[in-house]
mmCIF file with all atom_site columns, C-alpha atoms in Angstrom:
data_model
loop_
_atom_site.group_PDB
_atom_site.id
_atom_site.type_symbol
_atom_site.label_atom_id
_atom_site.label_alt_id
_atom_site.label_comp_id
_atom_site.label_asym_id
_atom_site.label_entity_id
_atom_site.label_seq_id
_atom_site.pdbx_PDB_ins_code
_atom_site.Cartn_x
_atom_site.Cartn_y
_atom_site.Cartn_z
_atom_site.occupancy
_atom_site.B_iso_or_equiv
_atom_site.pdbx_formal_charge
_atom_site.auth_seq_id
_atom_site.auth_comp_id
_atom_site.auth_asym_id
_atom_site.auth_atom_id
_atom_site.pdbx_PDB_model_num
ATOM 1   C CA . UNK A 1 1   ? -12.366 13.667  21.814  1.00 61.00 ? 1   UNK A CA 1
ATOM 2   C CA . UNK A 1 2   ? -11.067 11.736  24.783  1.00 90.00 ? 2   UNK A CA 1
ATOM 3   C CA . UNK A 1 3   ? -7.458  11.811  25.884  1.00 91.00 ? 3   UNK A CA 1
ATOM 4   C CA . UNK A 1 4   ? -6.840  8.096   25.226  1.00 91.00 ? 4   UNK A CA 1
ATOM 5   C CA . UNK A 1 5   ? -7.872  8.444   21.593  1.00 90.00 ? 5   UNK A CA 1
ATOM 6   C CA . UNK A 1 6   ? -5.671  11.516  21.179  1.00 93.00 ? 6   UNK A CA 1
ATOM 7   C CA . UNK A 1 7   ? -2.758  9.603   22.711  1.00 91.00 ? 7   UNK A CA 1
ATOM 8   C CA . UNK A 1 8   ? -3.361  6.664   20.368  1.00 89.00 ? 8   UNK A CA 1
ATOM 9   C CA . UNK A 1 9   ? -3.371  8.996   17.365  1.00 90.00 ? 9   UNK A CA 1
ATOM 10  C CA . UNK A 1 10  ? -0.188  10.735  18.517  1.00 92.00 ? 10  UNK A CA 1
ATOM 11  C CA . UNK A 1 11  ? 1.623   7.406   18.957  1.00 90.00 ? 11  UNK A CA 1
ATOM 12  C CA . UNK A 1 12  ? 0.354   6.182   15.591  1.00 91.00 ? 12  UNK A CA 1
ATOM 13  C CA . UNK A 1 13  ? 1.621   9.281   13.792  1.00 92.00 ? 13  UNK A CA 1
ATOM 14  C CA . UNK A 1 14  ? 4.952   9.063   15.644  1.00 92.00 ? 14  UNK A CA 1
ATOM 15  C CA . UNK A 1 15  ? 5.322   5.601   14.145  1.00 91.00 ? 15  UNK A CA 1
ATOM 16  C CA . UNK A 1 16  ? 4.954   7.161   10.694  1.00 92.00 ? 16  UNK A CA 1
ATOM 17  C CA . UNK A 1 17  ? 7.347   10.027  11.396  1.00 93.00 ? 17  UNK A CA 1
ATOM 18  C CA . UNK A 1 18  ? 10.404  8.696   9.576   1.00 95.00 ? 18  UNK A CA 1
ATOM 19  C CA . UNK A 1 19  ? 11.106  8.714   5.817   1.00 94.00 ? 19  UNK A CA 1
ATOM 20  C CA . UNK A 1 20  ? 12.301  5.096   5.743   1.00 96.00 ? 20  UNK A CA 1
ATOM 21  C CA . UNK A 1 21  ? 9.205   3.903   7.622   1.00 96.00 ? 21  UNK A CA 1
ATOM 22  C CA . UNK A 1 22  ? 6.981   5.758   5.143   1.00 96.00 ? 22  UNK A CA 1
ATOM 23  C CA . UNK A 1 23  ? 8.828   4.119   2.243   1.00 96.00 ? 23  UNK A CA 1
ATOM 24  C CA . UNK A 1 24  ? 8.438   0.693   3.856   1.00 97.00 ? 24  UNK A CA 1
ATOM 25  C CA . UNK A 1 25  ? 4.701   1.297   4.280   1.00 97.00 ? 25  UNK A CA 1
ATOM 26  C CA . UNK A 1 26  ? 4.402   2.409   0.657   1.00 96.00 ? 26  UNK A CA 1
ATOM 27  C CA . UNK A 1 27  ? 6.050   -0.839  -0.443  1.00 97.00 ? 27  UNK A CA 1
ATOM 28  C CA . UNK A 1 28  ? 3.824   -2.915  1.830   1.00 98.00 ? 28  UNK A CA 1
ATOM 29  C CA . UNK A 1 29  ? 0.816   -1.088  0.380   1.00 96.00 ? 29  UNK A CA 1
ATOM 30  C CA . UNK A 1 30  ? 1.677   -2.852  -2.879  1.00 96.00 ? 30  UNK A CA 1
ATOM 31  C CA . UNK A 1 31  ? 1.711   -6.268  -1.175  1.00 96.00 ? 31  UNK A CA 1
ATOM 32  C CA . UNK A 1 32  ? 3.369   -8.379  1.487   1.00 97.00 ? 32  UNK A CA 1
ATOM 33  C CA . UNK A 1 33  ? 7.167   -8.458  1.434   1.00 97.00 ? 33  UNK A CA 1
ATOM 34  C CA . UNK A 1 34  ? 10.079  -10.058 3.250   1.00 95.00 ? 34  UNK A CA 1
ATOM 35  C CA . UNK A 1 35  ? 12.872  -8.036  4.828   1.00 93.00 ? 35  UNK A CA 1
ATOM 36  C CA . UNK A 1 36  ? 15.178  -9.005  1.953   1.00 93.00 ? 36  UNK A CA 1
ATOM 37  C CA . UNK A 1 37  ? 12.650  -7.825  -0.642  1.00 95.00 ? 37  UNK A CA 1
ATOM 38  C CA . UNK A 1 38  ? 12.197  -4.523  1.192   1.00 96.00 ? 38  UNK A CA 1
ATOM 39  C CA . UNK A 1 39  ? 15.970  -4.051  1.498   1.00 94.00 ? 39  UNK A CA 1
ATOM 40  C CA . UNK A 1 40  ? 16.438  -4.738  -2.192  1.00 94.00 ? 40  UNK A CA 1
ATOM 41  C CA . UNK A 1 41  ? 13.687  -2.324  -3.265  1.00 95.00 ? 41  UNK A CA 1
ATOM 42  C CA . UNK A 1 42  ? 14.859  0.445   -0.942  1.00 93.00 ? 42  UNK A CA 1
ATOM 43  C CA . UNK A 1 43  ? 18.564  -0.101  -1.456  1.00 91.00 ? 43  UNK A CA 1
ATOM 44  C CA . UNK A 1 44  ? 19.204  0.198   2.263   1.00 82.00 ? 44  UNK A CA 1
ATOM 45  C CA . UNK A 1 45  ? 21.230  -1.999  4.567   1.00 76.00 ? 45  UNK A CA 1
ATOM 46  C CA . UNK A 1 46  ? 19.412  -4.711  6.482   1.00 72.00 ? 46  UNK A CA 1
ATOM 47  C CA . UNK A 1 47  ? 19.908  -3.363  9.971   1.00 89.00 ? 47  UNK A CA 1
ATOM 48  C CA . UNK A 1 48  ? 18.216  -0.060  9.096   1.00 93.00 ? 48  UNK A CA 1
ATOM 49  C CA . UNK A 1 49  ? 15.217  -1.793  7.517   1.00 94.00 ? 49  UNK A CA 1
ATOM 50  C CA . UNK A 1 50  ? 14.934  -4.292  10.361  1.00 92.00 ? 50  UNK A CA 1
ATOM 51  C CA . UNK A 1 51  ? 15.109  -1.508  12.939  1.00 94.00 ? 51  UNK A CA 1
ATOM 52  C CA . UNK A 1 52  ? 12.330  0.462   11.251  1.00 96.00 ? 52  UNK A CA 1
ATOM 53  C CA . UNK A 1 53  ? 10.193  -2.657  10.811  1.00 96.00 ? 53  UNK A CA 1
ATOM 54  C CA . UNK A 1 54  ? 10.580  -3.367  14.534  1.00 95.00 ? 54  UNK A CA 1
ATOM 55  C CA . UNK A 1 55  ? 9.255   0.101   15.351  1.00 95.00 ? 55  UNK A CA 1
ATOM 56  C CA . UNK A 1 56  ? 6.307   -0.339  12.985  1.00 96.00 ? 56  UNK A CA 1
ATOM 57  C CA . UNK A 1 57  ? 5.610   -3.774  14.446  1.00 95.00 ? 57  UNK A CA 1
ATOM 58  C CA . UNK A 1 58  ? 5.804   -2.498  18.043  1.00 94.00 ? 58  UNK A CA 1
ATOM 59  C CA . UNK A 1 59  ? 3.327   0.264   17.179  1.00 93.00 ? 59  UNK A CA 1
ATOM 60  C CA . UNK A 1 60  ? 1.000   -2.320  15.562  1.00 92.00 ? 60  UNK A CA 1
ATOM 61  C CA . UNK A 1 61  ? 1.240   -0.730  12.119  1.00 96.00 ? 61  UNK A CA 1
ATOM 62  C CA . UNK A 1 62  ? 2.648   -3.859  10.439  1.00 97.00 ? 62  UNK A CA 1
ATOM 63  C CA . UNK A 1 63  ? 2.554   -7.554  11.237  1.00 97.00 ? 63  UNK A CA 1
ATOM 64  C CA . UNK A 1 64  ? 5.110   -10.215 10.466  1.00 95.00 ? 64  UNK A CA 1
ATOM 65  C CA . UNK A 1 65  ? 4.347   -13.856 9.792   1.00 94.00 ? 65  UNK A CA 1
ATOM 66  C CA . UNK A 1 66  ? 6.793   -16.717 9.400   1.00 92.00 ? 66  UNK A CA 1
ATOM 67  C CA . UNK A 1 67  ? 7.071   -18.433 6.042   1.00 86.00 ? 67  UNK A CA 1
ATOM 68  C CA . UNK A 1 68  ? 9.669   -21.112 6.754   1.00 91.00 ? 68  UNK A CA 1
ATOM 69  C CA . UNK A 1 69  ? 12.741  -19.185 7.889   1.00 93.00 ? 69  UNK A CA 1
ATOM 70  C CA . UNK A 1 70  ? 11.559  -15.945 6.294   1.00 93.00 ? 70  UNK A CA 1
ATOM 71  C CA . UNK A 1 71  ? 9.419   -13.316 7.986   1.00 94.00 ? 71  UNK A CA 1
ATOM 72  C CA . UNK A 1 72  ? 6.910   -11.737 5.613   1.00 96.00 ? 72  UNK A CA 1
ATOM 73  C CA . UNK A 1 73  ? 5.535   -8.330  6.565   1.00 97.00 ? 73  UNK A CA 1
ATOM 74  C CA . UNK A 1 74  ? 2.161   -6.829  5.762   1.00 97.00 ? 74  UNK A CA 1
ATOM 75  C CA . UNK A 1 75  ? 0.083   -3.839  6.776   1.00 97.00 ? 75  UNK A CA 1
ATOM 76  C CA . UNK A 1 76  ? -1.906  -4.559  9.908   1.00 96.00 ? 76  UNK A CA 1
ATOM 77  C CA . UNK A 1 77  ? -4.766  -2.451  8.570   1.00 96.00 ? 77  UNK A CA 1
ATOM 78  C CA . UNK A 1 78  ? -5.215  -1.933  4.814   1.00 94.00 ? 78  UNK A CA 1
ATOM 79  C CA . UNK A 1 79  ? -6.535  1.577   5.527   1.00 96.00 ? 79  UNK A CA 1
ATOM 80  C CA . UNK A 1 80  ? -2.893  2.640   6.014   1.00 96.00 ? 80  UNK A CA 1
ATOM 81  C CA . UNK A 1 81  ? -2.690  2.561   2.205   1.00 96.00 ? 81  UNK A CA 1
ATOM 82  C CA . UNK A 1 82  ? -5.566  5.068   2.047   1.00 96.00 ? 82  UNK A CA 1
ATOM 83  C CA . UNK A 1 83  ? -3.906  7.226   4.702   1.00 94.00 ? 83  UNK A CA 1
ATOM 84  C CA . UNK A 1 84  ? -0.696  7.386   2.670   1.00 93.00 ? 84  UNK A CA 1
ATOM 85  C CA . UNK A 1 85  ? -2.701  8.280   -0.433  1.00 93.00 ? 85  UNK A CA 1
ATOM 86  C CA . UNK A 1 86  ? -4.512  11.098  1.382   1.00 93.00 ? 86  UNK A CA 1
ATOM 87  C CA . UNK A 1 87  ? -1.191  12.360  2.781   1.00 90.00 ? 87  UNK A CA 1
ATOM 88  C CA . UNK A 1 88  ? 0.188   12.482  -0.769  1.00 89.00 ? 88  UNK A CA 1
ATOM 89  C CA . UNK A 1 89  ? -2.877  14.417  -1.935  1.00 91.00 ? 89  UNK A CA 1
ATOM 90  C CA . UNK A 1 90  ? -2.400  16.906  0.907   1.00 89.00 ? 90  UNK A CA 1
ATOM 91  C CA . UNK A 1 91  ? 1.264   17.282  -0.055  1.00 85.00 ? 91  UNK A CA 1
ATOM 92  C CA . UNK A 1 92  ? 0.337   17.743  -3.720  1.00 84.00 ? 92  UNK A CA 1
ATOM 93  C CA . UNK A 1 93  ? -2.245  20.397  -2.775  1.00 83.00 ? 93  UNK A CA 1
ATOM 94  C CA . UNK A 1 94  ? 0.306   22.197  -0.622  1.00 80.00 ? 94  UNK A CA 1
ATOM 95  C CA . UNK A 1 95  ? 2.879   22.020  -3.402  1.00 78.00 ? 95  UNK A CA 1
ATOM 96  C CA . UNK A 1 96  ? 0.363   23.308  -5.970  1.00 75.00 ? 96  UNK A CA 1
ATOM 97  C CA . UNK A 1 97  ? -0.496  26.207  -3.653  1.00 73.00 ? 97  UNK A CA 1
ATOM 98  C CA . UNK A 1 98  ? 3.167   27.050  -3.189  1.00 78.00 ? 98  UNK A CA 1
ATOM 99  C CA . UNK A 1 99  ? 3.813   26.935  -6.937  1.00 80.00 ? 99  UNK A CA 1
ATOM 100 C CA . UNK A 1 100 ? 0.828   29.197  -7.536  1.00 75.00 ? 100 UNK A CA 1
ATOM 101 C CA . UNK A 1 101 ? 2.083   31.650  -4.929  1.00 74.00 ? 101 UNK A CA 1
ATOM 102 C CA . UNK A 1 102 ? 5.554   31.708  -6.507  1.00 75.00 ? 102 UNK A CA 1
ATOM 103 C CA . UNK A 1 103 ? 4.061   32.237  -9.969  1.00 78.00 ? 103 UNK A CA 1
ATOM 104 C CA . UNK A 1 104 ? 2.028   35.187  -8.651  1.00 77.00 ? 104 UNK A CA 1
ATOM 105 C CA . UNK A 1 105 ? 5.114   36.705  -7.052  1.00 81.00 ? 105 UNK A CA 1
ATOM 106 C CA . UNK A 1 106 ? 7.120   36.222  -10.261 1.00 80.00 ? 106 UNK A CA 1
ATOM 107 C CA . UNK A 1 107 ? 4.323   37.805  -12.356 1.00 80.00 ? 107 UNK A CA 1
ATOM 108 C CA . UNK A 1 108 ? 4.260   40.870  -10.099 1.00 80.00 ? 108 UNK A CA 1
ATOM 109 C CA . UNK A 1 109 ? 8.031   41.258  -10.381 1.00 75.00 ? 109 UNK A CA 1
ATOM 110 C CA . UNK A 1 110 ? 7.934   41.272  -14.180 1.00 70.00 ? 110 UNK A CA 1
#
């Protein structure tokens, strides 16, 4: 794999490396939303949401389009939804493995 592709991947994953950005992407996976809609759904103050959206926009993960005076955000690539789904599956698999390990340890202690 060439260095430029590795760098692109690293920068892309850095853009995802924040819990609020992940939550924003999960919401945008359900459909386009304005900053106010995202704020309301997350229950976070506007400056935090706007700051994270700016990072996602600068890394080309989301795009914003004007609808009158409102900016509506969407995923730049719909495959981000699939990526988030796969990440959840990996987490679930890891969690299931950890639970199984703990159950085995508990069974040995009994």
